[in-house]
Coordinates of C-alpha atoms and ligand atoms in Angstrom, one line a residue:
Chain A
M254 CA -107.7 55.8 -205.8
M255 CA -109.3 59.4 -206.1
Q256 CA -111.5 60.1 -203.8
T257 CA -115.0 60.6 -205.0
Q258 CA -117.5 63.4 -204.5
A259 CA -120.1 62.5 -202.6
N260 CA -122.4 65.0 -203.7
A261 CA -122.7 63.4 -207.0
A262 CA -125.5 61.5 -207.5
L263 CA -124.1 60.1 -210.9
Q264 CA -120.3 60.2 -211.6
I265 CA -118.4 58.9 -214.0
R266 CA -114.8 58.8 -215.0
G267 CA -112.5 57.6 -217.7
L268 CA -115.5 55.3 -219.0
T269 CA -115.2 53.4 -222.4
S270 CA -117.4 51.5 -223.9
H271 CA -117.6 49.1 -226.9
Y272 CA -119.8 47.0 -229.3
G273 CA -117.4 44.3 -230.4
R274 CA -114.6 46.1 -231.7
I275 CA -116.1 49.2 -232.3
Q276 CA -115.2 52.0 -229.8
V277 CA -118.4 54.2 -229.0
L278 CA -117.6 55.3 -226.2
H279 CA -113.6 57.3 -225.8
G280 CA -113.3 57.7 -221.8
L281 CA -115.4 60.3 -221.0
D282 CA -116.6 62.2 -217.6
L283 CA -119.9 63.2 -216.1
E284 CA -121.1 64.3 -213.1
V285 CA -125.0 64.7 -211.8
R286 CA -125.6 66.2 -208.5
P287 CA -128.6 65.2 -206.4
G288 CA -131.5 66.9 -207.3
Q289 CA -130.8 68.4 -210.7
L290 CA -132.0 68.2 -214.3
V291 CA -128.5 67.6 -216.3
A292 CA -129.3 67.8 -220.4
L293 CA -126.9 65.9 -222.6
V294 CA -127.2 67.1 -226.6
G295 CA -125.1 65.8 -229.7
S296 CA -125.7 64.8 -233.0
N297 CA -126.5 61.0 -234.2
G298 CA -123.5 58.2 -233.4
A299 CA -122.3 60.2 -231.3
G300 CA -122.7 57.4 -228.4
K301 CA -125.6 59.4 -226.0
T302 CA -127.4 56.1 -225.9
T303 CA -124.6 53.9 -225.8
L304 CA -123.4 56.0 -222.4
L305 CA -127.1 55.9 -221.0
R306 CA -126.8 51.7 -222.0
T307 CA -124.3 51.6 -220.1
I308 CA -125.4 53.1 -217.1
S309 CA -128.4 51.5 -216.6
G310 CA -125.6 48.2 -216.9
V311 CA -127.3 46.5 -220.5
Q312 CA -124.5 47.6 -222.3
P313 CA -120.7 46.2 -220.8
A314 CA -118.3 48.8 -220.2
S315 CA -114.7 48.0 -221.5
G316 CA -112.7 50.4 -219.0
G317 CA -113.7 53.6 -216.3
E318 CA -116.2 54.1 -213.4
I319 CA -119.3 55.0 -212.9
F320 CA -120.8 55.6 -209.2
C321 CA -123.8 56.1 -208.2
D322 CA -124.8 58.6 -205.0
G323 CA -120.4 57.3 -204.3
R324 CA -121.0 53.6 -204.9
L325 CA -119.5 52.0 -207.8
I326 CA -121.6 49.5 -209.9
T327 CA -118.8 49.9 -212.8
Q328 CA -120.0 45.7 -212.2
L329 CA -122.9 45.8 -210.9
A330 CA -125.7 43.3 -212.5
A331 CA -128.8 45.3 -214.4
D332 CA -132.0 44.8 -212.0
K333 CA -129.5 45.6 -209.4
R334 CA -129.2 49.1 -211.1
V335 CA -132.3 49.9 -210.8
R336 CA -133.0 48.4 -207.2
A337 CA -129.7 50.8 -206.8
G338 CA -132.5 54.0 -208.1
I339 CA -131.5 53.7 -211.6
C340 CA -134.3 53.9 -214.2
Q341 CA -134.0 54.4 -217.9
V342 CA -136.8 55.4 -220.4
P343 CA -135.0 54.1 -223.2
E344 CA -134.5 55.3 -227.0
G345 CA -137.6 54.1 -228.1
R346 CA -139.9 54.1 -226.0
Q347 CA -139.5 49.5 -226.1
V348 CA -142.7 49.0 -224.3
F349 CA -144.0 44.9 -224.3
A350 CA -146.1 45.3 -227.3
A351 CA -148.2 42.5 -225.8
L352 CA -148.1 43.2 -222.4
S353 CA -151.2 45.3 -221.4
V354 CA -151.1 49.1 -220.8
E355 CA -151.4 48.2 -216.8
D356 CA -149.0 45.2 -216.8
N357 CA -146.1 47.5 -218.9
V358 CA -147.6 50.0 -215.2
R359 CA -146.7 47.2 -212.9
L360 CA -143.8 45.5 -214.4
G361 CA -142.1 48.8 -213.8
A362 CA -141.9 48.1 -210.1
Y363 CA -141.1 44.9 -210.5
S364 CA -138.2 45.3 -208.9
R365 CA -140.0 46.8 -205.4
R366 CA -141.9 45.0 -203.0
D367 CA -143.3 47.4 -200.7
R368 CA -147.1 47.9 -200.3
E369 CA -147.5 51.6 -202.1
V370 CA -146.8 50.0 -205.2
E371 CA -151.1 50.0 -205.7
A372 CA -151.2 53.9 -205.1
D373 CA -148.1 54.5 -207.3
V374 CA -150.4 53.1 -209.9
A375 CA -153.3 55.6 -209.7
R376 CA -150.7 58.1 -209.4
M377 CA -148.5 57.5 -212.8
Y378 CA -153.0 57.3 -214.1
A379 CA -153.7 60.5 -212.7
L380 CA -150.4 62.0 -213.7
F381 CA -151.4 60.2 -217.1
P382 CA -154.9 59.7 -217.6
I383 CA -154.8 58.8 -221.4
L384 CA -153.0 55.8 -219.5
G385 CA -155.8 55.6 -217.0
E386 CA -158.3 54.9 -220.0
K387 CA -156.8 52.8 -221.9
C388 CA -155.7 50.4 -219.3
R389 CA -156.8 47.1 -220.8
L390 CA -155.3 48.1 -223.7
A391 CA -151.9 45.7 -225.7
A392 CA -149.7 48.2 -224.8
G393 CA -148.7 48.5 -228.6
N394 CA -151.8 49.6 -229.6
L395 CA -151.3 53.1 -228.1
S396 CA -149.9 55.5 -229.9
G397 CA -146.4 56.9 -230.1
G398 CA -147.0 59.9 -227.8
Q399 CA -149.2 57.7 -225.5
Q400 CA -146.2 55.6 -225.7
Q401 CA -144.3 57.3 -225.0
M402 CA -146.0 59.0 -221.6
L403 CA -146.3 54.9 -220.6
A404 CA -142.7 54.3 -221.1
I405 CA -141.8 57.0 -218.6
A406 CA -144.9 55.9 -215.9
R407 CA -143.5 52.2 -216.6
A408 CA -139.7 54.0 -215.3
L409 CA -141.6 55.9 -212.4
M410 CA -143.2 53.2 -211.3
G411 CA -139.6 52.0 -210.5
R412 CA -138.8 54.9 -207.7
P413 CA -136.1 56.1 -209.7
R414 CA -133.5 58.0 -207.5
L415 CA -131.6 58.8 -211.4
L416 CA -134.4 59.1 -214.0
L417 CA -132.0 58.7 -217.6
L418 CA -134.3 60.3 -220.9
D419 CA -133.7 58.9 -223.6
E420 CA -134.9 61.2 -226.6
P421 CA -138.4 61.4 -225.2
S422 CA -139.9 63.7 -227.5
L423 CA -138.2 62.0 -230.8
G424 CA -141.3 62.0 -233.7
L425 CA -143.8 63.4 -231.3
A426 CA -146.4 66.0 -232.3
P427 CA -145.4 69.5 -230.6
L428 CA -148.3 70.1 -228.7
L429 CA -147.2 66.3 -227.2
V430 CA -143.7 67.5 -227.0
E431 CA -144.7 70.4 -224.6
E432 CA -146.5 67.5 -222.6
I433 CA -143.7 65.8 -222.2
F434 CA -140.9 69.1 -221.6
R435 CA -143.7 69.4 -218.5
V436 CA -143.6 66.4 -216.8
V437 CA -139.9 66.7 -216.8
Q438 CA -140.3 69.6 -215.2
Q439 CA -142.0 68.6 -212.9
L440 CA -141.0 65.6 -212.2
R441 CA -137.6 67.6 -210.9
S442 CA -139.3 69.2 -208.6
E443 CA -140.1 66.6 -207.2
G444 CA -136.7 66.4 -206.2
I445 CA -136.4 63.0 -209.0
T446 CA -132.4 63.9 -210.2
I447 CA -132.4 64.1 -214.0
L448 CA -129.8 63.1 -217.2
L449 CA -132.3 64.1 -220.7
V450 CA -130.7 63.2 -223.4
E451 CA -132.2 65.1 -226.7
Q452 CA -132.1 66.6 -230.0
N453 CA -134.3 69.5 -228.7
A454 CA -130.9 70.3 -228.0
Q455 CA -133.0 75.1 -227.1
A456 CA -135.7 72.6 -225.3
A457 CA -133.2 71.2 -223.3
L458 CA -131.2 73.7 -222.8
S459 CA -133.1 75.8 -221.7
I460 CA -134.9 74.2 -218.9
A461 CA -131.4 72.2 -217.8
D462 CA -129.0 73.2 -214.6
V463 CA -126.0 71.6 -216.8
G464 CA -125.5 70.7 -219.5
Y465 CA -122.7 68.8 -221.5
V466 CA -122.2 68.6 -225.2
M467 CA -121.1 65.2 -226.7
E468 CA -119.6 64.0 -229.6
T469 CA -118.0 60.9 -230.4
G470 CA -117.7 59.1 -227.5
R471 CA -116.1 62.3 -225.5
I472 CA -118.0 65.7 -223.7
T473 CA -116.3 68.4 -225.4
L474 CA -118.4 71.2 -223.8
S475 CA -120.9 71.7 -220.8
G476 CA -122.1 74.2 -218.2
S477 CA -125.1 75.7 -217.4
G478 CA -127.7 75.4 -219.7
A479 CA -128.1 79.4 -219.9
E480 CA -123.7 79.4 -220.7
L481 CA -124.5 76.3 -223.3
L482 CA -127.2 78.0 -224.7
G483 CA -125.2 81.3 -226.0
N484 CA -122.3 79.9 -226.8
D485 CA -121.6 80.3 -230.3
E486 CA -120.6 76.8 -231.5
V487 CA -123.0 75.2 -230.0
R488 CA -125.7 77.7 -231.5
R489 CA -124.3 76.7 -234.4
A490 CA -124.9 73.3 -234.7
Y491 CA -126.7 72.1 -232.3
L492 CA -129.5 75.3 -232.7
G493 CA -129.3 75.3 -236.0
M494 CA -128.8 79.7 -236.1
Chain B
M193 CA -169.3 6.1 -236.0
S194 CA -168.0 4.2 -232.7
E195 CA -164.5 4.0 -234.5
F196 CA -164.5 7.0 -236.2
L197 CA -165.3 7.9 -231.9
Q198 CA -162.2 5.6 -231.2
F199 CA -159.2 6.9 -233.1
L200 CA -160.7 10.4 -231.8
F201 CA -160.0 9.1 -228.6
S202 CA -157.2 7.3 -229.3
G203 CA -155.4 11.0 -231.4
L204 CA -157.0 13.4 -228.0
T205 CA -154.4 10.9 -226.0
T206 CA -151.7 11.1 -227.8
G207 CA -152.1 15.1 -229.0
S208 CA -152.0 15.5 -225.4
I209 CA -148.9 14.7 -225.1
Y210 CA -146.9 16.0 -228.0
A211 CA -149.6 19.2 -226.7
V212 CA -147.8 19.7 -223.6
S213 CA -144.8 19.1 -225.2
G214 CA -145.1 21.4 -227.4
L215 CA -145.7 23.9 -224.6
G216 CA -142.4 23.3 -223.5
L217 CA -140.7 24.1 -226.9
A218 CA -143.0 27.3 -227.3
I219 CA -142.2 28.3 -223.6
I220 CA -138.2 27.4 -224.0
Y221 CA -138.4 29.3 -227.1
N222 CA -140.4 32.7 -226.8
A223 CA -137.9 33.1 -223.6
S224 CA -134.9 32.7 -225.3
G225 CA -134.9 32.2 -229.1
V226 CA -133.7 28.3 -228.7
I227 CA -135.2 25.8 -230.0
N228 CA -134.7 23.0 -227.5
F229 CA -133.7 19.7 -229.5
A230 CA -133.5 18.6 -225.5
Q231 CA -137.1 19.1 -225.2
G232 CA -138.6 14.5 -225.8
D233 CA -136.1 13.7 -223.6
F234 CA -137.8 15.8 -220.3
L235 CA -140.2 13.1 -221.0
M236 CA -138.3 10.5 -221.4
I237 CA -136.4 10.9 -218.2
G238 CA -139.5 11.3 -216.3
G239 CA -141.3 8.3 -218.0
M240 CA -137.7 6.5 -216.9
A241 CA -137.0 8.4 -213.2
T242 CA -139.9 6.7 -212.2
V243 CA -139.5 3.4 -213.5
A244 CA -136.2 3.5 -211.9
L245 CA -137.5 4.6 -208.5
L246 CA -140.6 1.7 -208.4
A247 CA -138.0 -0.8 -210.0
A248 CA -136.0 0.6 -206.2
G249 CA -139.6 0.5 -204.2
V250 CA -140.8 3.9 -203.9
P251 CA -144.1 4.2 -203.8
L252 CA -145.5 5.6 -207.1
P253 CA -147.1 8.6 -205.9
L254 CA -143.1 9.6 -204.3
A255 CA -141.6 8.3 -207.9
I256 CA -143.8 10.5 -209.6
V257 CA -142.1 13.7 -207.5
L258 CA -139.2 13.6 -207.4
A259 CA -139.1 11.5 -211.4
V260 CA -140.7 15.8 -211.7
L261 CA -137.8 17.2 -209.6
I262 CA -134.9 15.4 -211.3
T263 CA -136.4 16.4 -214.5
V264 CA -136.6 20.4 -213.6
A265 CA -132.5 19.8 -211.8
V266 CA -131.5 18.3 -215.7
G267 CA -133.8 21.2 -217.4
A268 CA -132.0 23.6 -214.6
C269 CA -128.8 22.1 -216.0
L270 CA -129.3 23.0 -219.2
Q271 CA -129.9 25.9 -218.9
R272 CA -127.0 26.6 -216.8
F273 CA -124.6 24.3 -217.9
A274 CA -124.8 24.2 -221.8
L275 CA -126.8 27.5 -222.6
A276 CA -125.5 29.7 -220.1
P277 CA -122.4 29.7 -220.8
A278 CA -122.3 30.2 -224.9
G279 CA -123.7 33.1 -224.1
D280 CA -124.9 35.7 -227.0
S281 CA -123.8 32.9 -229.2
D282 CA -127.0 32.8 -233.0
A283 CA -129.7 30.4 -232.2
L284 CA -128.1 27.6 -234.7
A285 CA -124.8 27.5 -231.8
L286 CA -127.5 27.4 -229.6
I287 CA -129.6 24.4 -231.3
I288 CA -126.6 22.8 -231.8
I289 CA -125.7 22.7 -228.3
T290 CA -129.5 21.0 -227.2
I291 CA -128.9 18.2 -229.9
G292 CA -125.4 17.7 -228.8
A293 CA -127.3 17.9 -224.4
S294 CA -129.9 15.8 -226.4
I295 CA -128.1 12.8 -226.9
F296 CA -125.8 13.6 -223.9
I297 CA -128.5 12.4 -221.5
Q298 CA -129.7 9.3 -223.1
G299 CA -126.3 8.5 -223.3
I300 CA -126.5 9.3 -219.4
V301 CA -129.9 7.3 -219.0
L302 CA -128.3 4.3 -221.0
L303 CA -125.3 4.3 -218.6
L304 CA -127.0 4.4 -215.7
L305 CA -130.5 2.3 -216.3
D306 CA -130.6 -0.3 -219.7
K307 CA -131.4 0.1 -222.2
N308 CA -134.9 -2.1 -222.6
Q309 CA -138.3 -0.4 -223.3
H310 CA -140.6 0.1 -219.7
A311 CA -144.4 -0.3 -219.1
L312 CA -145.4 1.5 -216.1
A313 CA -148.4 0.3 -214.8
S314 CA -151.5 2.0 -215.5
F315 CA -152.3 4.6 -212.9
S316 CA -156.3 3.6 -213.0
G317 CA -155.8 0.0 -214.0
D318 CA -156.6 -1.1 -217.5
T319 CA -160.2 -1.9 -217.7
P320 CA -162.4 0.2 -221.2
I321 CA -164.3 2.3 -220.4
A322 CA -166.8 1.7 -223.0
I323 CA -169.0 5.8 -224.5
G324 CA -170.8 5.8 -227.5
G325 CA -169.6 2.2 -229.2
A326 CA -165.6 3.2 -228.5
S327 CA -164.1 2.0 -225.6
L328 CA -161.2 4.5 -223.4
L329 CA -159.0 3.7 -221.7
P330 CA -158.3 4.8 -217.4
Q331 CA -155.0 5.6 -218.0
S332 CA -156.1 7.9 -221.9
L333 CA -158.3 10.1 -219.5
W334 CA -155.4 10.6 -217.2
V335 CA -153.5 11.3 -219.8
M336 CA -155.5 14.4 -221.3
G337 CA -156.6 15.4 -218.2
V338 CA -152.9 15.6 -217.1
G339 CA -153.0 17.7 -220.1
A340 CA -155.6 19.6 -220.0
V341 CA -154.8 21.3 -216.3
L342 CA -151.5 21.6 -217.5
V343 CA -152.5 23.8 -220.0
V344 CA -154.4 25.9 -218.2
L345 CA -151.8 26.4 -214.9
V346 CA -149.2 27.5 -217.3
A347 CA -152.2 29.9 -218.4
A348 CA -152.6 31.2 -215.0
F349 CA -149.7 31.6 -214.5
F350 CA -149.0 33.4 -217.8
R351 CA -151.5 35.9 -217.4
F352 CA -151.9 36.7 -213.5
T353 CA -148.6 35.8 -211.3
L354 CA -145.9 38.6 -211.4
L355 CA -142.9 36.1 -212.5
G356 CA -145.3 35.2 -215.1
K357 CA -145.7 38.7 -216.5
A358 CA -141.7 39.1 -216.1
I359 CA -141.8 35.8 -218.4
R360 CA -143.3 37.6 -221.1
A361 CA -141.9 41.2 -220.4
T362 CA -138.6 39.0 -221.4
A363 CA -139.5 37.1 -224.1
A364 CA -141.3 40.9 -225.4
N365 CA -137.7 42.6 -225.0
H366 CA -135.3 41.1 -223.1
M367 CA -133.7 44.9 -222.9
A368 CA -136.6 46.8 -221.1
A369 CA -136.8 44.0 -219.0
Q370 CA -134.0 44.5 -217.5
L371 CA -134.5 48.4 -217.4
V372 CA -137.7 47.3 -214.9
G373 CA -134.8 45.4 -212.7
I374 CA -136.4 41.3 -214.4
N375 CA -133.0 39.7 -213.6
T376 CA -133.3 37.6 -217.1
R377 CA -130.9 35.5 -216.4
F378 CA -132.7 34.2 -213.8
V379 CA -136.0 34.3 -215.9
L380 CA -134.0 31.4 -218.4
L381 CA -133.9 29.0 -215.6
V382 CA -137.4 29.5 -214.5
S383 CA -138.4 29.5 -217.6
F384 CA -136.0 26.0 -218.2
C385 CA -137.7 24.8 -215.4
L386 CA -140.8 24.5 -216.5
A387 CA -140.1 23.3 -220.2
A388 CA -139.1 20.0 -217.8
L389 CA -141.5 20.1 -215.2
L390 CA -144.4 20.0 -218.2
G391 CA -141.8 17.5 -220.4
G392 CA -141.2 15.1 -217.0
L393 CA -144.9 15.4 -216.3
A394 CA -146.1 14.1 -219.3
G395 CA -143.7 11.5 -220.1
I396 CA -144.4 9.5 -216.5
V397 CA -148.6 10.0 -217.5
A398 CA -147.9 8.7 -220.9
A399 CA -145.2 6.4 -220.0
P400 CA -148.3 3.7 -218.8
I401 CA -149.5 3.9 -222.9
T402 CA -146.0 4.6 -224.9
T403 CA -143.6 2.6 -222.9
T404 CA -139.9 4.4 -222.6
S405 CA -136.7 3.9 -223.6
Y406 CA -133.8 6.0 -223.0
D407 CA -134.0 6.8 -226.9
L408 CA -138.3 7.8 -226.5
G409 CA -136.9 11.9 -226.7
L410 CA -136.0 12.0 -230.3
T411 CA -139.8 10.8 -232.0
L412 CA -141.8 12.5 -228.9
G413 CA -139.1 15.1 -229.1
M414 CA -139.5 15.7 -232.4
K415 CA -143.6 15.0 -232.6
G416 CA -143.6 18.7 -229.9
F417 CA -141.4 20.7 -232.5
V418 CA -143.5 19.6 -235.4
A419 CA -146.9 20.6 -233.3
A420 CA -145.2 23.5 -232.4
T421 CA -144.3 25.0 -235.9
L422 CA -147.3 24.2 -236.5
G423 CA -149.3 26.6 -234.5
G424 CA -146.2 29.2 -235.3
L425 CA -143.5 28.5 -233.0
G426 CA -143.8 30.8 -229.6
S427 CA -147.6 30.6 -230.0
A428 CA -148.0 28.6 -226.7
F429 CA -151.8 28.2 -227.6
G430 CA -150.2 27.5 -231.5
A431 CA -148.2 25.0 -229.8
V432 CA -151.5 23.7 -227.7
A433 CA -153.7 23.4 -231.4
G434 CA -151.3 21.9 -233.1
G435 CA -150.2 18.6 -231.1
L436 CA -153.6 17.2 -230.6
L437 CA -153.8 18.2 -235.0
V438 CA -150.6 16.3 -235.2
G439 CA -152.4 13.6 -232.5
I440 CA -155.5 13.4 -234.1
L441 CA -154.5 12.7 -237.5
E442 CA -152.2 10.8 -236.9
A443 CA -155.2 8.3 -235.2
M444 CA -157.5 9.4 -238.7
I445 CA -154.2 7.9 -240.8
A446 CA -152.8 4.8 -239.4
G447 CA -157.6 3.7 -238.4
Y448 CA -158.3 4.4 -241.8
V449 CA -155.3 4.4 -244.3
S450 CA -153.0 2.4 -242.7
S451 CA -150.5 2.8 -239.8
A452 CA -147.4 1.7 -241.7
Y453 CA -148.1 5.8 -243.0
K454 CA -148.6 7.0 -239.0
D455 CA -145.3 8.2 -238.3
A456 CA -145.0 10.1 -242.0
V457 CA -148.1 12.3 -240.2
P458 CA -145.7 15.1 -239.5
F459 CA -143.4 15.1 -241.0
V460 CA -145.6 15.6 -244.0
L461 CA -147.5 18.2 -242.3
I462 CA -145.1 20.2 -241.3
I463 CA -143.1 19.9 -245.4
V464 CA -146.8 21.7 -246.1
I465 CA -146.6 24.3 -242.8
L466 CA -143.3 25.0 -244.4
L467 CA -144.5 26.0 -248.1
F468 CA -147.0 27.6 -247.4
R469 CA -148.4 28.8 -244.3
P470 CA -144.9 28.8 -242.8
Q471 CA -145.7 31.2 -239.7
G472 CA -147.6 29.4 -238.8
L473 CA -151.6 28.8 -238.1
F474 CA -152.0 30.6 -235.2
G475 CA -148.6 32.2 -235.7
G476 CA -148.7 36.0 -236.9
R477 CA -152.5 36.4 -235.8
V478 CA -152.4 36.3 -232.5
I479 CA -150.6 39.4 -231.1
E480 CA -149.7 37.1 -227.4
R481 CA -146.5 35.3 -228.4
V482 CA -146.7 33.1 -225.4
Ligands
ATP257 N1 -125.8 47.5 -231.4 C1 -124.7 48.6 -232.0 N2 -124.4 47.8 -232.9 C2 -122.9 48.3 -233.5 N3 -122.5 49.0 -233.1 C3 -124.0 50.6 -232.7 C4 -125.0 49.8 -232.4 N4 -125.6 50.6 -231.4 C5 -125.0 51.7 -231.7 N5 -123.8 51.1 -232.4 C6 -123.4 52.8 -233.3 O1 -122.5 52.8 -231.7 C7 -121.9 55.1 -232.4 C8 -123.9 55.1 -231.6 O2 -125.3 55.0 -231.2 P1 -125.7 55.7 -230.1 O3 -127.4 55.3 -230.2 O4 -125.2 55.3 -228.7 O5 -125.7 57.3 -230.8 P2 -126.5 58.5 -230.3 O6 -125.8 59.3 -229.8 O7 -128.0 57.9 -229.3 O8 -127.2 58.6 -231.3 P3 -129.1 58.7 -232.3 O9 -128.8 61.0 -232.1 O10 -129.0 58.4 -233.4 O11 -129.9 58.0 -231.2 C9 -122.9 54.8 -234.0 O12 -121.9 54.8 -234.4 C10 -123.3 53.8 -234.0 O13 -123.9 53.4 -235.3
MG258 MG1 -130.2 57.1 -229.5

């Protein structure tokens, strides 16, 4: 039995996952320390989304181990992982389209029973004023960028200790992309540990403490954000230089 | 005019039963994608259990409460032991499981009780109330009243309670629901219990009018299915409107044409609707699915 790093917020060892007979994660290792902003980059179909889903427990692991704050969670049900502090902003936003913006925000706190939910709703509207203005509208009526903010607010309502972000800037106008990255940095400065999956490798690696590069279900490179930005292979494959 | 009113009363009464049954169907369909062919059996269990408990000397109010609890327990078992083990099987397999469960439930009731038709005594006597030249049975008022109250309560549950919203969220996006910490297995269980509760209560208030027997679920379940499809599967409002519509059309055809054609009404309706408006009368137009 290997000793887990006591100071890892998330530790993944030899993780494998399948869709039916197709193996997508091939023994993956990754570590996120408390308070870190870790960026994960990789080309289409590398398995980034599958990895985040497996961490959240909505996709089963077929092998390997996931530790959260030193606790083994590989077999834990998805809703219990939210209670353990793992919240995700899924790829494609996945807001509850028929429900109101406010209901979406409040459902983010579904796992909480404390009295500060109300104050947190107000905090979310302060962070994203547009959500406050549109709180009565059905979430499906929001624009793509607004839905992304809603998805982030919904995840934050779970009071994450580890926030998983799956391509939050995908398909957004440049101004909104900047806004999203500004929010991500703000969250990090508030002490939330973040694992950020991004196609926009340049932007992600330049704000990340640590970066990982993923190819066909394996980690192929890792290092500090700055190191990876200077790496020739990364520059060629992901930064188009 | 008084004749029309008479048919309307009769249609609204049976329509209320179909509406509540269709509502249960829509709730399960939304939460799980399953068309529950055992929905009609919930009505049968409610009625038959009340009859059996009364025969055993239990007073009516207690018999009703117990019969509803029994129905809810059956709904929970259906989800937990018949459907949950099938996991992510495709919708058709799950539907066939509910058909099997329906036959199984009828067999059990046949074994435990009997194959006779039973009529529960009316709750408030049988003296008709005269309205506009037509007469209305007190039990019809019970059926319509309970139906209306149930529809309002269910609507409020989905609109205002956290659990109701969690069920809608699960129906809208199963994965996102899990990601906010909703225990979706529990949500499924609650949906089946709720559908059984609706079915059980509808079956009990209807029993003095429809009479009840172990195989009652077959026809009632079919009518509820037609109601829900007519309204647009998955639309709760549509299921209620569809139920009332089927009930009223049946009564009008029976009254003005011949009662021989009455039972053909739902099936003709469903063929017409599937041909010309497959999303149902209210499906597609409404964004809200529950
Ligand atoms: N539900 C699924 N069923 C079967 N195969 C899937 C499923 N989801 C993803 N895959 C496959 O698994 C592989 C990894 O997909 P995944 O979505 O995890 O990649 P990704 O790195 O997130 O890609 P992208 O950058 O496009 O979001 C792909 O080959 C994809 O086709
Ligand atoms: Mg992806």
